[in-house]
Short mmCIF file of C-alpha atoms in Angstrom, two decimals:
data_model
loop_
_atom_site.label_atom_id
_atom_site.label_comp_id
_atom_site.label_asym_id
_atom_site.label_seq_id
_atom_site.Cartn_x
_atom_site.Cartn_y
_atom_site.Cartn_z
CA ARG D 1 0.00 0.00 0.00
CA LEU D 2 1.34 3.41 -0.99
CA THR D 3 -0.37 6.61 0.08
CA VAL D 4 0.59 9.96 -1.44
CA ASP D 5 -1.36 13.17 -0.94
CA GLY D 6 -4.28 11.25 0.50
CA VAL D 7 -4.48 8.87 -2.47
CA SER D 8 -3.84 5.26 -1.62
CA GLN D 9 -2.91 2.51 -4.05
CA THR D 10 -2.49 -1.16 -3.30
CA ARG D 11 -0.59 -3.61 -5.45
CA PRO D 12 0.68 -7.13 -4.77
CA LEU D 13 4.36 -7.33 -3.89
CA GLU D 14 6.63 -10.30 -4.22
CA ILE D 15 10.11 -10.21 -2.71
CA LEU D 16 12.64 -12.21 -4.69
CA ALA D 17 16.25 -13.05 -4.15
CA ASP D 18 18.81 -11.16 -6.19
CA PRO D 19 19.03 -13.17 -9.45
CA ARG D 20 22.77 -12.44 -9.62
CA GLY D 21 23.31 -14.19 -6.30
CA ILE D 22 24.37 -17.78 -5.92
CA THR D 23 23.28 -18.27 -2.30
CA THR D 24 20.74 -20.98 -1.68
CA PRO D 25 17.61 -20.48 0.41
CA ALA D 26 19.03 -22.99 2.91
CA ALA D 27 22.19 -20.91 3.29
CA LEU D 28 20.13 -17.78 3.82
CA ALA D 29 18.05 -19.61 6.44
CA GLN D 30 21.26 -20.61 8.26
CA GLN D 31 22.47 -17.03 8.14
CA PHE D 32 19.14 -15.76 9.47
CA ALA D 33 19.10 -18.33 12.27
CA LEU D 34 22.60 -17.44 13.48
CA HIS D 35 22.01 -13.72 13.13
CA SER D 36 18.77 -14.03 15.11
CA ALA D 37 20.50 -16.04 17.84
CA ILE D 38 23.27 -13.44 18.10
CA ASN D 39 20.70 -10.66 18.36
CA ALA D 40 18.81 -12.57 21.06
CA GLN D 41 22.00 -13.08 23.06
CA LEU D 42 22.95 -9.42 22.68
CA SER D 43 19.46 -8.41 23.81
CA ALA D 44 19.78 -10.67 26.87
CA VAL D 45 23.08 -9.00 27.75
CA HIS D 46 21.67 -5.50 27.30
CA ASP D 47 18.46 -6.34 29.19
CA ALA D 48 20.54 -7.62 32.10
CA VAL D 49 22.66 -4.47 32.12
CA LEU D 50 19.60 -2.21 32.06
CA ALA D 51 17.97 -4.13 34.92
CA LEU D 52 21.24 -4.12 36.85
CA ARG D 53 21.55 -0.36 36.42
CA ALA D 54 18.00 0.14 37.65
CA VAL D 55 18.94 -1.73 40.82
CA ARG D 56 22.14 0.29 41.10
CA VAL D 57 20.13 3.53 41.29
CA ARG D 58 18.43 2.28 44.46
CA VAL D 59 21.67 0.89 45.85
CA VAL D 60 23.69 4.07 45.33
CA ALA D 61 20.92 6.14 46.91
CA ALA D 62 20.93 3.84 49.95
CA GLN D 63 24.69 4.06 50.47
CA SER D 64 24.33 7.52 52.00
CA GLN D 65 22.14 6.11 54.78
CA GLY D 66 25.13 4.53 56.50
CA GLY D 67 24.70 1.76 59.03
CA PRO D 68 23.66 -1.72 57.94
CA VAL D 69 21.75 -0.44 54.90
CA GLY D 70 24.73 1.60 53.68
CA SER D 71 27.11 -1.32 54.21
CA ALA D 72 24.79 -3.74 52.40
CA ALA D 73 24.41 -1.22 49.58
CA ALA D 74 28.17 -0.85 49.18
CA ALA D 75 28.66 -4.61 49.09
CA LEU D 76 25.85 -5.09 46.58
CA GLU D 77 27.16 -2.26 44.41
CA ARG D 78 30.54 -4.04 44.15
CA ARG D 79 28.79 -7.23 43.00
CA LEU D 80 26.69 -5.31 40.49
CA THR D 81 29.80 -3.67 39.07
CA ALA D 82 31.61 -6.99 38.68
CA ILE D 83 28.72 -8.47 36.69
CA GLU D 84 28.27 -5.34 34.59
CA GLN D 85 31.97 -5.29 33.73
CA ALA D 86 31.78 -8.91 32.56
CA LEU D 87 29.01 -7.97 30.13
CA ILE D 88 29.95 -4.49 28.93
CA GLU D 89 32.63 -1.84 29.32
CA PRO D 90 30.76 0.78 31.36
CA ARG D 91 33.37 3.49 30.71
CA SER D 92 32.93 3.19 26.96
CA HIS D 93 30.58 5.84 25.58
CA ALA D 94 31.94 6.68 22.12
CA SER D 95 33.25 4.58 19.26
CA GLU D 96 36.80 5.74 19.97
CA ASP D 97 36.63 4.45 23.54
CA ALA D 98 37.46 0.96 22.27
CA LEU D 99 40.99 2.31 21.90
CA ASN D 100 41.13 3.20 25.60
CA TYR D 101 39.14 0.44 27.25
CA PRO D 102 38.91 -3.31 26.69
CA VAL D 103 36.30 -4.66 24.33
CA ARG D 104 33.72 -6.65 26.25
CA LEU D 105 31.09 -9.25 25.47
CA ASN D 106 28.42 -6.91 24.08
CA ASN D 107 30.85 -5.32 21.62
CA THR D 108 32.07 -8.68 20.42
CA LEU D 109 28.52 -9.97 19.97
CA ALA D 110 27.56 -6.84 18.03
CA ALA D 111 30.62 -7.13 15.79
CA LEU D 112 29.92 -10.80 15.13
CA GLY D 113 26.30 -9.98 14.29
CA ALA D 114 27.43 -7.34 11.82
CA LEU D 115 29.85 -9.80 10.25
CA VAL D 116 27.28 -12.59 9.93
CA GLY D 117 24.72 -10.22 8.44
CA SER D 118 27.13 -8.50 6.07
CA GLY D 119 26.42 -10.61 3.00
CA ASP D 120 24.17 -13.24 1.54
CA ALA D 121 25.90 -16.40 2.64
CA ALA D 122 25.69 -19.20 5.15
CA PRO D 123 27.69 -18.49 8.28
CA THR D 124 31.19 -19.86 8.37
CA SER D 125 32.22 -22.51 10.86
CA GLN D 126 34.41 -19.86 12.51
CA GLU D 127 31.42 -17.55 13.00
CA GLU D 128 29.41 -20.38 14.51
CA ALA D 129 32.32 -21.36 16.78
CA MET D 130 32.79 -17.76 17.87
CA PHE D 131 29.12 -17.46 18.76
CA ALA D 132 29.33 -20.66 20.81
CA GLU D 133 32.32 -19.18 22.68
CA LEU D 134 30.46 -15.93 23.31
CA GLN D 135 27.39 -17.79 24.58
CA ALA D 136 29.65 -19.72 26.95
CA GLU D 137 31.18 -16.44 28.12
CA ALA D 138 27.77 -14.82 28.65
CA ALA D 139 26.21 -17.74 30.52
CA PRO D 140 28.03 -17.38 33.85
CA ALA D 141 27.61 -13.60 33.99
CA LEU D 142 23.90 -13.81 33.16
CA ALA D 143 23.45 -16.64 35.67
CA ALA D 144 25.29 -14.58 38.30
CA TRP D 145 22.94 -11.67 37.61
CA ARG D 146 19.83 -13.87 37.92
CA ALA D 147 21.16 -15.35 41.17
CA LEU D 148 21.99 -11.90 42.54
CA GLN D 149 18.49 -10.68 41.68
CA ALA D 150 16.88 -13.66 43.39
CA THR D 151 18.94 -13.45 46.57
CA ASP D 152 21.04 -10.38 47.33
CA VAL D 153 18.80 -7.82 45.66
CA VAL D 154 15.71 -9.23 47.38
CA ALA D 155 17.53 -9.22 50.73
CA PHE D 156 18.78 -5.69 50.17
CA ASP D 157 15.32 -4.43 49.25
CA ALA D 158 13.89 -6.03 52.39
CA LEU D 159 16.62 -4.43 54.52
CA ALA D 160 16.25 -1.04 52.84
CA GLY D 161 12.47 -1.23 53.04
CA GLY D 162 11.74 -0.68 49.35
CA GLY D 163 12.16 -1.91 45.81
#
């Protein structure tokens, strides 16, 4: 459907592969599957970081209270930072920062996704192996975050009286 100046026209549309290409539909399906899996893993990493940062806001605010709440907040903040630093480089804010700070999991996943999606071809065995390595690297950090949420964050929120 195309609408211009209030006039709408509808025509059937068929999307075809580039006739100059030599990639098979099966190869494209493999590429799509790996690219989708990379994007899902990257989303899981970013979702964890966003949730972690939301907790950190409460934790940092509670540190000024001192006493048991302040001590618990400081300890929890250290654990949050360790998990965050396993997933991303929190000091990196611009593309040039990769020159100053180490590249972390999210950057490597994003780069791999860009590489896998850069052409019309099945993923290479190296790309598949790299993704398996990155999944293995992400698993303990994401598991640590889930465990921290289920235990330490719940305990902190109960101690701090909020959350």
